[in-house]
Short mmCIF file of C-alpha atoms and ligand atoms in Angstrom, two decimals:
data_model
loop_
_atom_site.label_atom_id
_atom_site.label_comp_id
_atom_site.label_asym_id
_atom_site.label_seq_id
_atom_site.Cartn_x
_atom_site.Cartn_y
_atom_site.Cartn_z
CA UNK A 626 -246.25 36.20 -195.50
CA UNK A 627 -242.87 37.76 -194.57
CA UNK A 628 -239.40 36.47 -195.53
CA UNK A 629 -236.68 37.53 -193.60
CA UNK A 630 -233.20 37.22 -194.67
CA UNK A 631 -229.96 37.75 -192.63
CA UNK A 632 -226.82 38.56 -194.95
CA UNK A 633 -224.15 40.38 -193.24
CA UNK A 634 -225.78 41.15 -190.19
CA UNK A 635 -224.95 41.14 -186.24
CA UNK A 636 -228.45 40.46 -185.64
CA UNK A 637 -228.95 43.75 -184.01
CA UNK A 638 -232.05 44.92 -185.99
CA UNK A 639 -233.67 41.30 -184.96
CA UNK A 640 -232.85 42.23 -181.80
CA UNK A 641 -234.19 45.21 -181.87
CA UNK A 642 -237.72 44.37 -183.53
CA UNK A 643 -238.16 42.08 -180.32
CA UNK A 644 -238.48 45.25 -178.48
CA UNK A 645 -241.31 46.62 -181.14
CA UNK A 646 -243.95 48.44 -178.97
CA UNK A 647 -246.33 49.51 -181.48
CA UNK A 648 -246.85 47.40 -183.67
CA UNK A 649 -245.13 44.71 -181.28
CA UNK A 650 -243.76 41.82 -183.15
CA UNK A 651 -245.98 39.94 -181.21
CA UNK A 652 -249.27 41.56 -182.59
CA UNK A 653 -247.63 40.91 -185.96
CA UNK A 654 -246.83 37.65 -185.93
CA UNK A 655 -250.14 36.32 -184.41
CA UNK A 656 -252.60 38.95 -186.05
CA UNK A 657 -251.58 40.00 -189.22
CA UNK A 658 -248.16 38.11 -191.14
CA UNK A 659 -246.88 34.85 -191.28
CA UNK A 660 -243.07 34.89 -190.66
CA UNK A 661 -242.32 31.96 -193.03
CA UNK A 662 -238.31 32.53 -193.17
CA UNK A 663 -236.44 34.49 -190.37
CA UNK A 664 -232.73 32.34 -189.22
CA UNK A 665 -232.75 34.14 -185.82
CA UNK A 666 -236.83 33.74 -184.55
CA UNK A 667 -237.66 30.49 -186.39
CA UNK A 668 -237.78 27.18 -184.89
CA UNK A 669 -236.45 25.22 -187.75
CA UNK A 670 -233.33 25.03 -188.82
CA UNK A 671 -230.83 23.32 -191.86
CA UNK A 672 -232.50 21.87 -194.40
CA UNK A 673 -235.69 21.74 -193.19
CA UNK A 674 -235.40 26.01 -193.11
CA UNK A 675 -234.54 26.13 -196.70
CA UNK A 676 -237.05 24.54 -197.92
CA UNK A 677 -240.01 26.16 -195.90
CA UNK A 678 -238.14 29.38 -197.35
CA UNK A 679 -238.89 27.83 -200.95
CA UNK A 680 -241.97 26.56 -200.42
CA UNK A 681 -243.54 29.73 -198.87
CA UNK A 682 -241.80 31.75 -201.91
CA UNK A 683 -243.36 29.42 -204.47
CA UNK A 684 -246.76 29.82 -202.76
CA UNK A 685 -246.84 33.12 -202.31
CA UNK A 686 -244.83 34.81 -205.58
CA UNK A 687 -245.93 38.44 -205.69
CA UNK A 688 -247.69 38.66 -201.71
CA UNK A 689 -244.55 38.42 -199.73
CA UNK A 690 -243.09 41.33 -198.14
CA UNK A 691 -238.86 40.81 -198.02
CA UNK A 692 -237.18 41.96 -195.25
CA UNK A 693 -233.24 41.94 -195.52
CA UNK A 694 -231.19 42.40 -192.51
CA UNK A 695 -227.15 42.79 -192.87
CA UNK A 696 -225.24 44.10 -196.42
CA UNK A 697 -225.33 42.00 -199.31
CA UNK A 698 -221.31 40.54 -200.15
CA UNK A 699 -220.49 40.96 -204.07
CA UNK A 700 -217.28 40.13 -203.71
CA UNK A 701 -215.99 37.46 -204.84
CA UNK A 702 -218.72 35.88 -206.57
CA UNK A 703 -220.43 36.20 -203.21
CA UNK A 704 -218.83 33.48 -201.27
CA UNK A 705 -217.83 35.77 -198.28
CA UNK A 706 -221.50 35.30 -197.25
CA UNK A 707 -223.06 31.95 -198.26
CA UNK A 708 -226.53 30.39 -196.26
CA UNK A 709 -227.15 26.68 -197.01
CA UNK A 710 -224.06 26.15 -199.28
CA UNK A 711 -225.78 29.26 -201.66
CA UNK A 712 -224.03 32.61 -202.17
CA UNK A 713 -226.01 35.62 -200.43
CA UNK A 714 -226.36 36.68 -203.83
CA UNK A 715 -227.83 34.46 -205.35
CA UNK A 716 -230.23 34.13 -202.49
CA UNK A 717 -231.13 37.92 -202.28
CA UNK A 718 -231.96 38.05 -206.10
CA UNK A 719 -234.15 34.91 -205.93
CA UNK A 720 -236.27 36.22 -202.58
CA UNK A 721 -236.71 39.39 -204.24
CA UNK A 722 -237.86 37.91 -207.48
CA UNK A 723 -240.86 36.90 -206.34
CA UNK A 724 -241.52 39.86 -203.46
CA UNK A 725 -244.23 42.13 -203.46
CA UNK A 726 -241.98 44.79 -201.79
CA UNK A 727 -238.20 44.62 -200.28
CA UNK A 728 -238.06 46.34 -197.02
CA UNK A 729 -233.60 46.71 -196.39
CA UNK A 730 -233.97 47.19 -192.17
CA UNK A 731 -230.84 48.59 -190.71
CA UNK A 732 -228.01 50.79 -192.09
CA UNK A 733 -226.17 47.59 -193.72
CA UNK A 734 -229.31 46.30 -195.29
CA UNK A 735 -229.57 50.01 -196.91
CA UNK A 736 -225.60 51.47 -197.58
CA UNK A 737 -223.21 48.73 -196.60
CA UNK A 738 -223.10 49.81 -192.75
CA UNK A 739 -219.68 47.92 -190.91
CA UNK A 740 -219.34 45.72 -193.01
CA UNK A 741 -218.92 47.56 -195.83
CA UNK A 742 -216.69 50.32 -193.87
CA UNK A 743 -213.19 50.42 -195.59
CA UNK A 744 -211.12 48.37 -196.96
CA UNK A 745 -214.70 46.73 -197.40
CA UNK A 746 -212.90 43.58 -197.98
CA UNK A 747 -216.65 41.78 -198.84
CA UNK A 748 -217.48 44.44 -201.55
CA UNK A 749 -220.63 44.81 -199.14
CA UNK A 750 -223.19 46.91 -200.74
CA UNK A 751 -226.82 48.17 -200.28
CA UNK A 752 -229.46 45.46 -201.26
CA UNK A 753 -231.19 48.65 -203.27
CA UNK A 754 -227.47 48.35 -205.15
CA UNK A 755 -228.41 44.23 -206.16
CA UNK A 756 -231.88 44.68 -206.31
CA UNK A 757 -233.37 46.95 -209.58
CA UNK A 758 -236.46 45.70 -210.17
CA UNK A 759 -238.50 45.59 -207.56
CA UNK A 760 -239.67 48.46 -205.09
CA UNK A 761 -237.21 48.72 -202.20
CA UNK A 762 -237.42 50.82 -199.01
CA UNK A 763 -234.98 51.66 -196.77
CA UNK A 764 -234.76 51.63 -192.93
CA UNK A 765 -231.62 52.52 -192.17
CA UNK A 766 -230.33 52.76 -188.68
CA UNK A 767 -227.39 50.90 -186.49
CA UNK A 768 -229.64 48.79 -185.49
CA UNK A 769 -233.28 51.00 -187.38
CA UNK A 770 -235.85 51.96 -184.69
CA UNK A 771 -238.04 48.91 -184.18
CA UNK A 772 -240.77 50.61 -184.85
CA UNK A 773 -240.23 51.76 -188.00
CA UNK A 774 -239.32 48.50 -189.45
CA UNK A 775 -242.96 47.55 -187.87
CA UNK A 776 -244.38 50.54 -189.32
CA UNK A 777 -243.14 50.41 -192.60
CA UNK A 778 -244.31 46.84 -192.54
CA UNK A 779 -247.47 47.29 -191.07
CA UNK A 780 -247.84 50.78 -194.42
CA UNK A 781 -247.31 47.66 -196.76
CA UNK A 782 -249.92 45.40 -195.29
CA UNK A 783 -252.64 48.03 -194.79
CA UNK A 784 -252.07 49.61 -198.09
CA UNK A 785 -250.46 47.13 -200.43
CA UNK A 786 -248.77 50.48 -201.70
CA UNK A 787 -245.03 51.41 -200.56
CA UNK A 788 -244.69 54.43 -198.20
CA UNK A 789 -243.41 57.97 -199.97
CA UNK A 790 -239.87 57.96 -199.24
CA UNK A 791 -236.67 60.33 -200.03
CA UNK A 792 -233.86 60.28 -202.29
CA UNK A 793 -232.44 57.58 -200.18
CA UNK A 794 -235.16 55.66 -200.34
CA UNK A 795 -236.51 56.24 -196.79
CA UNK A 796 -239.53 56.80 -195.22
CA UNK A 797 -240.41 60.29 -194.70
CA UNK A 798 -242.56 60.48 -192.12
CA UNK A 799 -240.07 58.73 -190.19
CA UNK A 800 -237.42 60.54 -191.68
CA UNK A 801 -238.57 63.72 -193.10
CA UNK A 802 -236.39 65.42 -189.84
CA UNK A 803 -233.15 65.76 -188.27
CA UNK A 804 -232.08 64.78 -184.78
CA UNK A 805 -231.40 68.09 -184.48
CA UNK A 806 -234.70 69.40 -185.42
CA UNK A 807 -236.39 67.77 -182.07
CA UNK A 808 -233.51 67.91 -180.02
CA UNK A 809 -234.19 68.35 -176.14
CA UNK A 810 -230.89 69.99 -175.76
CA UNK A 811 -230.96 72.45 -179.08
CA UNK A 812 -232.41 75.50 -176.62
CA UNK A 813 -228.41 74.96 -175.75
CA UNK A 814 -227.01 74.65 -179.25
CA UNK A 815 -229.23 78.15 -180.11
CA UNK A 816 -228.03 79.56 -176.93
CA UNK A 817 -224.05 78.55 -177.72
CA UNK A 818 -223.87 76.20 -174.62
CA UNK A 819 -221.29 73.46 -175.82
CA UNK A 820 -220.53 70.52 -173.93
CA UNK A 821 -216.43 70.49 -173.76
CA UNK A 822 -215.97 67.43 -172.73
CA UNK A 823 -218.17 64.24 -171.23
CA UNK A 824 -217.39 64.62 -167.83
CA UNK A 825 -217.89 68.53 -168.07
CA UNK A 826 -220.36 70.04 -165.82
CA UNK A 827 -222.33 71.16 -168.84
CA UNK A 828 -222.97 67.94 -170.44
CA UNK A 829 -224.25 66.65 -167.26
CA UNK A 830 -226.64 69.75 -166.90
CA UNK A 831 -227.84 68.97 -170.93
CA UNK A 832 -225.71 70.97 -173.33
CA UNK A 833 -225.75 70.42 -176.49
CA UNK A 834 -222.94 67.65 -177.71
CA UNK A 835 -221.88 69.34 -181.33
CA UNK A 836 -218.34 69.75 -180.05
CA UNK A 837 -218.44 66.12 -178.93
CA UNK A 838 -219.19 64.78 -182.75
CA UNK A 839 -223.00 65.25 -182.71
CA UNK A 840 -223.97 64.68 -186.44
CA UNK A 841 -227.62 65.74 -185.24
CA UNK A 842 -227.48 68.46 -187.38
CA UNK A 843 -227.01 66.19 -190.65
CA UNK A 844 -228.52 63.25 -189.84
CA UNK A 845 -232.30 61.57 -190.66
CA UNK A 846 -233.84 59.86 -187.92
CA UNK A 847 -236.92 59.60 -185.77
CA UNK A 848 -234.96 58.92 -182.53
CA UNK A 849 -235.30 62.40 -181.08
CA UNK A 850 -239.33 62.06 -181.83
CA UNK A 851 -240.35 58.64 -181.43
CA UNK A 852 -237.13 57.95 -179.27
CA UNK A 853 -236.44 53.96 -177.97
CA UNK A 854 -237.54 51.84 -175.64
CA UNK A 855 -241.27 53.06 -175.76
CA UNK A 856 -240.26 56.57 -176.05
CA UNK A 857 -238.16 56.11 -173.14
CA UNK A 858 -235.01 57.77 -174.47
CA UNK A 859 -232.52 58.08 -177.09
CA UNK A 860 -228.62 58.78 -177.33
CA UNK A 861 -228.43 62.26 -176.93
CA UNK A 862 -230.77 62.15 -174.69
CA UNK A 863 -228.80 59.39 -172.87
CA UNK A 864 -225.91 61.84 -172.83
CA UNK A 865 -223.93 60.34 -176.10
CA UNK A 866 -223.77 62.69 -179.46
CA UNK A 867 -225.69 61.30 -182.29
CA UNK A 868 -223.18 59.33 -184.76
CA UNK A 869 -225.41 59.41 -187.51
CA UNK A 870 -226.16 56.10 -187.88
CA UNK A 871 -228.88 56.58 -190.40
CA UNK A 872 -226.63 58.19 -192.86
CA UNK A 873 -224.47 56.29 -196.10
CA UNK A 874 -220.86 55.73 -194.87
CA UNK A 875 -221.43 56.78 -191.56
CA UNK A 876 -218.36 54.52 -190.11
CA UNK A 877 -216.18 56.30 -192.59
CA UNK A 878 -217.95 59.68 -193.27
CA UNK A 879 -216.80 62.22 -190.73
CA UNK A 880 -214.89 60.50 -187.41
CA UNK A 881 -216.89 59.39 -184.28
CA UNK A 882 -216.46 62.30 -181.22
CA UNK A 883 -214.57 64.67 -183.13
CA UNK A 884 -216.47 67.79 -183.09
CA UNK A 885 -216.63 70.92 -185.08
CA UNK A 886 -214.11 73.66 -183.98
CA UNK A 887 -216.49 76.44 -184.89
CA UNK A 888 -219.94 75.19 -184.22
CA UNK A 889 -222.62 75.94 -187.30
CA UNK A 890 -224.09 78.69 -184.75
CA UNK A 891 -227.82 79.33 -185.75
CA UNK A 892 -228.82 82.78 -186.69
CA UNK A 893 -230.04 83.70 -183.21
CA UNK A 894 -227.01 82.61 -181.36
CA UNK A 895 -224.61 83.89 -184.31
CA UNK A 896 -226.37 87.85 -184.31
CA UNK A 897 -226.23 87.17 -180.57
CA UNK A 898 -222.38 86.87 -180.76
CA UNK A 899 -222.20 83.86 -178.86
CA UNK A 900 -219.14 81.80 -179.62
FE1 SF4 B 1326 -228.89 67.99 -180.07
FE2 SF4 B 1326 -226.69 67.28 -181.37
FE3 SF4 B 1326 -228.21 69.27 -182.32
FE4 SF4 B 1326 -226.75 69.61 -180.10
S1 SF4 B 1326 -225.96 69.25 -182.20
S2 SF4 B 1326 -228.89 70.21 -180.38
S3 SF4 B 1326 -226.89 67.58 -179.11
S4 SF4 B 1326 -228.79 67.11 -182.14
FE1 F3S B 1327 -228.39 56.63 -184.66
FE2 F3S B 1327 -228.17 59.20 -184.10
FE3 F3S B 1327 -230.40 57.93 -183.58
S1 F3S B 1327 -226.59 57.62 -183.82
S2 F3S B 1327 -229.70 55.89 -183.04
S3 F3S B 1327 -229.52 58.31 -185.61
S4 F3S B 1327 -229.51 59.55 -182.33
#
């Protein structure tokens, strides 16, 4: 059985799951997990929700697998967030209670994400940050590759053992590299090609975006491997520099599009004095 709980969320990692090509959401839900809880999917709704929630916890205590979508809300006691007249907190410590494993999908599940960018006015948090005693594993992302969150899911049911993740608490076979690592356009970066603008003939042609605001370089991700869509594409391939969604703080951490004066040339390029 899977509980899913929405805190602060836009629904985007929901969203995003739909799109799940392997393991679809589909194969799942039909073959292998019972989605007992999930606001957004489920067919109840109100009361009638809340207690299928309950019931499927009390059945289940110690099987479940919880996934958390959106940032926990401290603040205030937790009444910026509340779901059936309950504070999020409240709710979050009680799911995870009784969980065999707490899977925190998307960047605010993991760090805080938008809501928790400043003034953070909901004291939003990471849900590893609430919960301490149970194993937690982080998919961060804005929204997390669908098919990680499948993945990581799918690890859990297979193994009934938690994936080997980093200091972050993510995955590391789907985040063990950087964007920049499998970049299509990094023969550019190593070559000193530098997109100057977006409407520059050389972003067009596939230069590299660092001087754009690419966080490539520092940021964990399977996008530029596994890509979206079915492997279809990704942002920088897409023509848009990586904002490092997958990062802590990445609304606040660095400034979206504003790119490095002096580009961290690689060793080739530098000894090749390309500037
Ligand atoms: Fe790709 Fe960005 Fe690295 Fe350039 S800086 S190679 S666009 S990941
Ligand atoms: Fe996010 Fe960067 Fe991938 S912005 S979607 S980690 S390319």
């Amino acid at each position: 059985p899977l509980i899913w709980l929405e805190l602060q969320d836009c629904a985007g990692c929901t969203e995003a799951i739909s799109r799940s090509q392997s393991p679809s959401l589909v194969n799942l839900v039909l073959d292998k997990i019972a989605v007992d809880y999930q606001e957004t999917l489920m067919a109840a709704a109100g009361a009638q929700a809340e207690e299928a929630k309950r019931a499927s916890m009390a059945k289940h205590r110690g099987q479940y697998v919880l996934v958390v979508e959106g940032s926990p809300a401290v603040g205030e006691d937790g009444a910026y967030c509340t779901i059936g007249g309950r504070s999020n907190v409240d709710l979050l410590r009680e799911a995870a209670d009784g969980a065999l494993a707490v899977i925190a999908t998307g960047n605010c599940a993991a760090f805080g994400g938008l809501p928790g960018a400043r003034p953070n006015p909901t004291g939003a948090c990471g849900v590893s940050e609430i919960v301490k005693d149970r194993p937690v594993v982080n998919i961060p992302g804005c929204p997390a590759i669908p098919e990680v969150t499948t993945g990581t899911i799918a690890y859990v049911l297979v193994t009934g053992g938690l994936p080997k993740t980093d200091s972050l608490l993510r995955p590391v076979t789907f985040y063990g590299h950087t964007i920049h690592d499998h970049c299509l356009r990094r023969p550019f970066y190593e070559a000193g090609r530098f997109a100057e603008s977006f409407d520059a003939k050389g972003a067009r042609e596939g230069w590299c975006l660092y001087k754009l605001g690419c966080k490539g370089p520092t940021t964990y991700n399977a996008c530029s491997s596994l890509k979206w869509m079915q492997g279809l594409s990704f942002p920088v391939q897409s023509g848009h520099p990586c904002l490092g969604c997958s990062e802590p703080r990445f609304w606040d951490g660095g400034g979206f599009y504003e790119g490095q004066s002096a580009p961290l040339l690689s060793p080739t390029a530098a000894a090749a004095g390309i500037a």
